[in-house]
PDB file of C-alpha atoms in Angstrom:
ATOM      1  CA  MET T   1      -5.971  46.952 -81.455  1.00  0.00           C
ATOM      2  CA  VAL T   2      -9.391  49.240 -80.690  1.00  0.00           C
ATOM      3  CA  ASP T   3     -12.459  46.648 -80.650  1.00  0.00           C
ATOM      4  CA  GLU T   4     -14.716  48.115 -82.993  1.00  0.00           C
ATOM      5  CA  THR T   5     -18.120  47.037 -84.694  1.00  0.00           C
ATOM      6  CA  LYS T   6     -19.777  48.947 -87.214  1.00  0.00           C
ATOM      7  CA  ALA T   7     -23.717  48.994 -86.303  1.00  0.00           C
ATOM      8  CA  PRO T   8     -26.324  47.478 -88.633  1.00  0.00           C
ATOM      9  CA  ALA T   9     -27.794  49.587 -91.648  1.00  0.00           C
ATOM     10  CA  GLY T  10     -25.033  52.262 -91.569  1.00  0.00           C
ATOM     11  CA  GLY T  11     -25.311  53.073 -88.363  1.00  0.00           C
ATOM     12  CA  ALA T  12     -22.683  54.456 -85.811  1.00  0.00           C
ATOM     13  CA  VAL T  13     -19.502  52.476 -85.154  1.00  0.00           C
ATOM     14  CA  VAL T  14     -19.650  50.975 -81.804  1.00  0.00           C
ATOM     15  CA  LYS T  15     -16.402  51.277 -79.836  1.00  0.00           C
ATOM     16  CA  THR T  16     -17.311  50.653 -76.034  1.00  0.00           C
ATOM     17  CA  LEU T  17     -19.983  49.788 -74.060  1.00  0.00           C
ATOM     18  CA  ASP T  18     -21.870  53.072 -74.204  1.00  0.00           C
ATOM     19  CA  ASP T  19     -22.325  53.066 -78.103  1.00  0.00           C
ATOM     20  CA  LEU T  20     -23.981  50.185 -77.735  1.00  0.00           C
ATOM     21  CA  PRO T  21     -27.771  51.158 -78.795  1.00  0.00           C
ATOM     22  CA  GLY T  22     -29.906  51.602 -75.846  1.00  0.00           C
ATOM     23  CA  VAL T  23     -27.116  50.846 -73.137  1.00  0.00           C
ATOM     24  CA  GLY T  24     -25.572  54.473 -72.350  1.00  0.00           C
ATOM     25  CA  PRO T  25     -22.891  55.347 -69.542  1.00  0.00           C
ATOM     26  CA  THR T  26     -25.262  53.787 -66.361  1.00  0.00           C
ATOM     27  CA  LYS T  27     -26.268  50.426 -68.236  1.00  0.00           C
ATOM     28  CA  ALA T  28     -22.549  50.156 -69.441  1.00  0.00           C
ATOM     29  CA  LYS T  29     -21.189  50.545 -65.934  1.00  0.00           C
ATOM     30  CA  TRP T  30     -24.039  47.517 -64.520  1.00  0.00           C
ATOM     31  CA  LEU T  31     -22.318  45.450 -67.584  1.00  0.00           C
ATOM     32  CA  LYS T  32     -18.842  45.922 -66.161  1.00  0.00           C
ATOM     33  CA  ALA T  33     -19.980  45.198 -62.884  1.00  0.00           C
ATOM     34  CA  ALA T  34     -21.560  41.380 -64.205  1.00  0.00           C
ATOM     35  CA  GLY T  35     -18.197  41.111 -65.742  1.00  0.00           C
ATOM     36  CA  ILE T  36     -18.744  42.433 -68.996  1.00  0.00           C
ATOM     37  CA  LYS T  37     -15.867  44.782 -69.268  1.00  0.00           C
ATOM     38  CA  ASP T  38     -15.641  45.217 -72.904  1.00  0.00           C
ATOM     39  CA  LEU T  39     -17.647  44.493 -76.781  1.00  0.00           C
ATOM     40  CA  GLN T  40     -15.686  41.301 -76.772  1.00  0.00           C
ATOM     41  CA  ALA T  41     -17.025  40.291 -73.939  1.00  0.00           C
ATOM     42  CA  ALA T  42     -20.458  40.902 -74.501  1.00  0.00           C
ATOM     43  CA  ARG T  43     -19.926  38.823 -77.855  1.00  0.00           C
ATOM     44  CA  ASP T  44     -19.219  36.099 -76.228  1.00  0.00           C
ATOM     45  CA  VAL T  45     -21.461  36.151 -73.183  1.00  0.00           C
ATOM     46  CA  PRO T  46     -24.409  33.886 -73.451  1.00  0.00           C
ATOM     47  CA  LEU T  47     -27.503  35.670 -74.786  1.00  0.00           C
ATOM     48  CA  GLU T  48     -29.383  33.990 -71.428  1.00  0.00           C
ATOM     49  CA  LYS T  49     -26.775  35.808 -69.046  1.00  0.00           C
ATOM     50  CA  LEU T  50     -26.677  38.630 -70.772  1.00  0.00           C
ATOM     51  CA  MET T  51     -30.294  39.695 -70.234  1.00  0.00           C
ATOM     52  CA  HIS T  52     -30.265  39.081 -66.586  1.00  0.00           C
ATOM     53  CA  VAL T  53     -27.887  41.951 -66.142  1.00  0.00           C
ATOM     54  CA  ARG T  54     -28.749  44.949 -64.235  1.00  0.00           C
ATOM     55  CA  GLY T  55     -31.176  47.432 -66.693  1.00  0.00           C
ATOM     56  CA  ILE T  56     -30.674  45.230 -69.569  1.00  0.00           C
ATOM     57  CA  GLY T  57     -33.742  42.418 -70.114  1.00  0.00           C
ATOM     58  CA  ARG T  58     -34.208  40.102 -72.994  1.00  0.00           C
ATOM     59  CA  LEU T  59     -35.159  42.758 -75.840  1.00  0.00           C
ATOM     60  CA  LEU T  60     -32.261  44.640 -75.546  1.00  0.00           C
ATOM     61  CA  ALA T  61     -29.756  41.423 -74.897  1.00  0.00           C
ATOM     62  CA  VAL T  62     -31.264  40.660 -78.479  1.00  0.00           C
ATOM     63  CA  ARG T  63     -30.300  44.025 -79.657  1.00  0.00           C
ATOM     64  CA  ILE T  64     -26.872  43.964 -78.459  1.00  0.00           C
ATOM     65  CA  LYS T  65     -26.463  40.599 -80.067  1.00  0.00           C
ATOM     66  CA  GLU T  66     -27.475  41.264 -82.961  1.00  0.00           C
ATOM     67  CA  VAL T  67     -25.661  44.554 -83.486  1.00  0.00           C
ATOM     68  CA  LEU T  68     -22.183  42.616 -82.023  1.00  0.00           C
ATOM     69  CA  THR T  69     -22.723  40.160 -84.634  1.00  0.00           C
ATOM     70  CA  GLY T  70     -23.392  42.098 -87.582  1.00  0.00           C
ATOM     71  CA  GLN T  71     -27.163  40.798 -87.292  1.00  0.00           C
ATOM     72  CA  GLU T  72     -25.931  37.344 -88.590  1.00  0.00           C
ATOM     73  CA  THR T  73     -29.012  36.122 -86.917  1.00  0.00           C
ATOM     74  CA  GLY T  74     -30.644  39.015 -86.354  1.00  0.00           C
ATOM     75  CA  SER T  75     -33.941  38.645 -87.831  1.00  0.00           C
ATOM     76  CA  ASP T  76     -34.766  34.990 -86.469  1.00  0.00           C
ATOM     77  CA  ALA T  77     -33.765  36.469 -82.815  1.00  0.00           C
ATOM     78  CA  THR T  78     -36.220  39.508 -83.357  1.00  0.00           C
ATOM     79  CA  ALA T  79     -39.130  37.641 -84.657  1.00  0.00           C
ATOM     80  CA  THR T  80     -38.486  35.156 -81.742  1.00  0.00           C
ATOM     81  CA  THR T  81     -38.496  37.519 -78.962  1.00  0.00           C
ATOM     82  CA  ASP T  82     -41.168  40.017 -80.801  1.00  0.00           C
ATOM     83  CA  ALA T  83     -43.625  36.777 -80.995  1.00  0.00           C
ATOM     84  CA  GLN T  84     -42.258  35.966 -76.909  1.00  0.00           C
ATOM     85  CA  ALA T  85     -43.241  39.773 -76.308  1.00  0.00           C
ATOM     86  CA  SER T  86     -46.314  39.822 -78.101  1.00  0.00           C
ATOM     87  CA  ASP T  87     -47.603  36.714 -76.363  1.00  0.00           C
ATOM     88  CA  LEU T  88     -46.987  38.494 -72.768  1.00  0.00           C
ATOM     89  CA  THR T  89     -49.567  40.794 -71.173  1.00  0.00           C
ATOM     90  CA  GLU T  90     -48.160  44.452 -70.019  1.00  0.00           C
ATOM     91  CA  GLY T  91     -47.753  43.124 -66.602  1.00  0.00           C
ATOM     92  CA  GLN T  92     -45.884  40.211 -67.550  1.00  0.00           C
ATOM     93  CA  MET T  93     -43.250  42.832 -69.404  1.00  0.00           C
ATOM     94  CA  GLN T  94     -43.041  45.003 -66.555  1.00  0.00           C
ATOM     95  CA  TRP T  95     -42.256  41.965 -64.018  1.00  0.00           C
ATOM     96  CA  GLN T  96     -39.570  40.794 -66.360  1.00  0.00           C
ATOM     97  CA  GLU T  97     -38.587  44.511 -66.573  1.00  0.00           C
ATOM     98  CA  THR T  98     -38.405  44.841 -62.521  1.00  0.00           C
ATOM     99  CA  VAL T  99     -37.197  41.029 -61.962  1.00  0.00           C
ATOM    100  CA  THR T 100     -34.100  41.785 -64.499  1.00  0.00           C
ATOM    101  CA  GLU T 101     -33.240  45.017 -62.463  1.00  0.00           C
ATOM    102  CA  HIS T 102     -33.122  43.044 -59.149  1.00  0.00           C
ATOM    103  CA  GLN T 103     -31.400  40.535 -59.927  1.00  0.00           C
ATOM    104  CA  GLY T 104     -28.580  42.093 -61.694  1.00  0.00           C
ATOM    105  CA  SER T 105     -28.174  44.421 -58.394  1.00  0.00           C
ATOM    106  CA  ILE T 106     -28.782  41.346 -56.245  1.00  0.00           C
ATOM    107  CA  MET T 107     -26.019  39.357 -58.478  1.00  0.00           C
ATOM    108  CA  VAL T 108     -23.397  42.180 -57.857  1.00  0.00           C
ATOM    109  CA  LEU T 109     -24.160  42.549 -54.097  1.00  0.00           C
ATOM    110  CA  VAL T 110     -23.748  38.462 -53.524  1.00  0.00           C
ATOM    111  CA  SER T 111     -20.258  38.674 -55.777  1.00  0.00           C
ATOM    112  CA  ASP T 112     -19.236  41.795 -53.979  1.00  0.00           C
ATOM    113  CA  LEU T 113     -19.768  39.841 -50.397  1.00  0.00           C
ATOM    114  CA  LEU T 114     -18.425  36.643 -51.570  1.00  0.00           C
ATOM    115  CA  ALA T 115     -15.326  38.489 -53.515  1.00  0.00           C
ATOM    116  CA  GLN T 116     -14.285  39.895 -50.071  1.00  0.00           C
ATOM    117  CA  PRO T 117     -15.212  37.431 -46.845  1.00  0.00           C
ATOM    118  CA  GLN T 118     -12.955  38.789 -44.782  1.00  0.00           C
ATOM    119  CA  LYS T 119     -13.843  42.343 -44.967  1.00  0.00           C
ATOM    120  CA  TYR T 120     -17.644  41.550 -44.301  1.00  0.00           C
ATOM    121  CA  GLY T 121     -16.335  38.859 -41.560  1.00  0.00           C
ATOM    122  CA  LEU T 122     -18.415  36.324 -43.435  1.00  0.00           C
ATOM    123  CA  LYS T 123     -17.921  32.660 -42.211  1.00  0.00           C
ATOM    124  CA  PRO T 124     -18.351  29.599 -44.521  1.00  0.00           C
ATOM    125  CA  LYS T 125     -21.937  28.594 -43.812  1.00  0.00           C
ATOM    126  CA  PHE T 126     -23.027  32.257 -44.624  1.00  0.00           C
ATOM    127  CA  MET T 127     -21.091  32.120 -47.792  1.00  0.00           C
ATOM    128  CA  LYS T 128     -22.595  28.907 -48.634  1.00  0.00           C
ATOM    129  CA  ASP T 129     -25.931  30.718 -48.148  1.00  0.00           C
ATOM    130  CA  LEU T 130     -25.059  33.197 -50.272  1.00  0.00           C
ATOM    131  CA  GLU T 131     -23.949  30.990 -52.566  1.00  0.00           C
ATOM    132  CA  ARG T 132     -27.705  29.523 -52.880  1.00  0.00           C
ATOM    133  CA  LEU T 133     -29.385  32.841 -52.669  1.00  0.00           C
ATOM    134  CA  GLY T 134     -27.723  33.332 -55.855  1.00  0.00           C
ATOM    135  CA  THR T 135     -28.694  29.982 -57.779  1.00  0.00           C
ATOM    136  CA  VAL T 136     -31.954  30.854 -56.752  1.00  0.00           C
ATOM    137  CA  VAL T 137     -31.833  34.429 -58.046  1.00  0.00           C
ATOM    138  CA  ASP T 138     -30.567  33.395 -61.061  1.00  0.00           C
ATOM    139  CA  GLY T 139     -32.589  30.580 -61.833  1.00  0.00           C
ATOM    140  CA  LEU T 140     -35.867  32.640 -62.041  1.00  0.00           C
ATOM    141  CA  PRO T 141     -38.183  31.989 -64.796  1.00  0.00           C
ATOM    142  CA  VAL T 142     -37.395  36.054 -66.341  1.00  0.00           C
ATOM    143  CA  SER T 143     -37.747  34.742 -70.211  1.00  0.00           C
ATOM    144  CA  THR T 144     -40.971  32.780 -69.562  1.00  0.00           C
ATOM    145  CA  PRO T 145     -43.222  35.013 -66.614  1.00  0.00           C
ATOM    146  CA  PRO T 146     -46.116  33.496 -64.043  1.00  0.00           C
ATOM    147  CA  ILE T 147     -49.074  34.344 -65.638  1.00  0.00           C
ATOM    148  CA  ASP T 148     -50.625  34.441 -61.966  1.00  0.00           C
ATOM    149  CA  GLY T 149     -49.967  38.445 -60.765  1.00  0.00           C
ATOM    150  CA  THR T 150     -50.181  37.321 -57.190  1.00  0.00           C
ATOM    151  CA  ARG T 151     -46.960  34.917 -57.842  1.00  0.00           C
ATOM    152  CA  ARG T 152     -45.098  38.023 -59.560  1.00  0.00           C
ATOM    153  CA  GLY T 153     -45.786  40.364 -57.408  1.00  0.00           C
ATOM    154  CA  LYS T 154     -44.824  37.995 -54.281  1.00  0.00           C
ATOM    155  CA  ILE T 155     -41.623  37.123 -56.190  1.00  0.00           C
ATOM    156  CA  VAL T 156     -40.744  40.744 -56.698  1.00  0.00           C
ATOM    157  CA  LYS T 157     -41.634  41.808 -53.203  1.00  0.00           C
ATOM    158  CA  HIS T 158     -38.962  38.709 -51.709  1.00  0.00           C
ATOM    159  CA  LEU T 159     -36.373  40.145 -54.564  1.00  0.00           C
ATOM    160  CA  LYS T 160     -37.107  43.660 -53.004  1.00  0.00           C
ATOM    161  CA  ALA T 161     -36.285  42.825 -49.456  1.00  0.00           C
ATOM    162  CA  ILE T 162     -33.623  40.536 -50.715  1.00  0.00           C
ATOM    163  CA  ARG T 163     -31.953  43.592 -52.407  1.00  0.00           C
ATOM    164  CA  VAL T 164     -32.427  45.777 -49.472  1.00  0.00           C
ATOM    165  CA  LEU T 165     -30.721  43.121 -46.932  1.00  0.00           C
ATOM    166  CA  LEU T 166     -27.682  42.656 -49.065  1.00  0.00           C
ATOM    167  CA  GLU T 167     -27.140  46.450 -49.281  1.00  0.00           C
ATOM    168  CA  SER T 168     -27.546  46.484 -45.599  1.00  0.00           C
ATOM    169  CA  ALA T 169     -24.922  43.450 -45.688  1.00  0.00           C
ATOM    170  CA  VAL T 170     -22.330  45.169 -47.429  1.00  0.00           C
ATOM    171  CA  LYS T 171     -22.243  48.108 -45.385  1.00  0.00           C
ATOM    172  CA  MET T 172     -20.915  45.478 -42.378  1.00  0.00           C
ATOM    173  CA  ASP T 173     -17.355  44.722 -41.371  1.00  0.00           C
ATOM    174  CA  GLU T 174     -15.646  42.322 -39.130  1.00  0.00           C
ATOM    175  CA  ASP T 175     -17.306  43.724 -36.236  1.00  0.00           C
ATOM    176  CA  SER T 176     -20.657  43.553 -37.033  1.00  0.00           C
ATOM    177  CA  ASP T 177     -21.610  40.058 -35.421  1.00  0.00           C
ATOM    178  CA  LYS T 178     -25.147  40.958 -33.984  1.00  0.00           C
ATOM    179  CA  HIS T 179     -26.023  42.795 -37.319  1.00  0.00           C
ATOM    180  CA  ARG T 180     -24.464  39.959 -39.687  1.00  0.00           C
ATOM    181  CA  LYS T 181     -26.737  37.295 -37.951  1.00  0.00           C
ATOM    182  CA  VAL T 182     -29.906  38.913 -38.122  1.00  0.00           C
ATOM    183  CA  VAL T 183     -29.201  39.533 -42.032  1.00  0.00           C
ATOM    184  CA  LYS T 184     -27.884  35.897 -42.677  1.00  0.00           C
ATOM    185  CA  GLU T 185     -31.264  34.644 -41.061  1.00  0.00           C
ATOM    186  CA  LYS T 186     -33.426  37.359 -42.680  1.00  0.00           C
ATOM    187  CA  LEU T 187     -31.695  35.919 -45.909  1.00  0.00           C
ATOM    188  CA  ARG T 188     -32.104  33.062 -45.386  1.00  0.00           C
ATOM    189  CA  ASP T 189     -36.319  33.303 -44.623  1.00  0.00           C
ATOM    190  CA  ARG T 190     -36.656  35.175 -47.804  1.00  0.00           C
ATOM    191  CA  ARG T 191     -34.723  32.624 -50.025  1.00  0.00           C
ATOM    192  CA  LYS T 192     -36.895  30.109 -48.985  1.00  0.00           C
ATOM    193  CA  LYS T 193     -39.958  32.229 -49.435  1.00  0.00           C
ATOM    194  CA  LEU T 194     -38.788  33.065 -52.911  1.00  0.00           C
ATOM    195  CA  GLU T 195     -38.105  29.264 -53.518  1.00  0.00           C
ATOM    196  CA  ARG T 196     -42.225  28.626 -52.303  1.00  0.00           C
ATOM    197  CA  TRP T 197     -42.873  30.957 -55.389  1.00  0.00           C
ATOM    198  CA  THR T 198     -40.687  30.314 -57.990  1.00  0.00           C
TER     199      THR T 198
END
């Protein structure tokens, strides 16, 4: 049986993640990488988790939920989101999008590393550090961006550095001892700096 949802206001039938408004093939791929494999999974996932998927953000997450639930709570959710968005500065909204994208990428990379520790030569202590890093990154205040531009800038700076380090980490193998040690130390340092600014 094909999972189908009729888009509101006489819109097209939504059969796959790609069909959701504002999603398309690239964001559908990111949703799948975050464990949201189909429409039912997107329906079941909490809004807070959906908005943290790379490339999604709060506004698109609410829109997706509206379509998938047939807009049962659409007007309330939209009104709340519109009110929240109107209270934010342009810098805060841009920060939300940037942080959401980095969060999604980082969480996928952390999941990949933790899922295959032997492939990357990870020891329990490094894995514990990665879990803690994932918790810190996942807990960032995306829905309530800091007012202070310096604080927002520092958070983005550390997220970018963490993402680059993790992208380097997934290129490691069992024999990358020196590289792994450097990555581990730098990740721990960046996580601590990120915690200071959140």
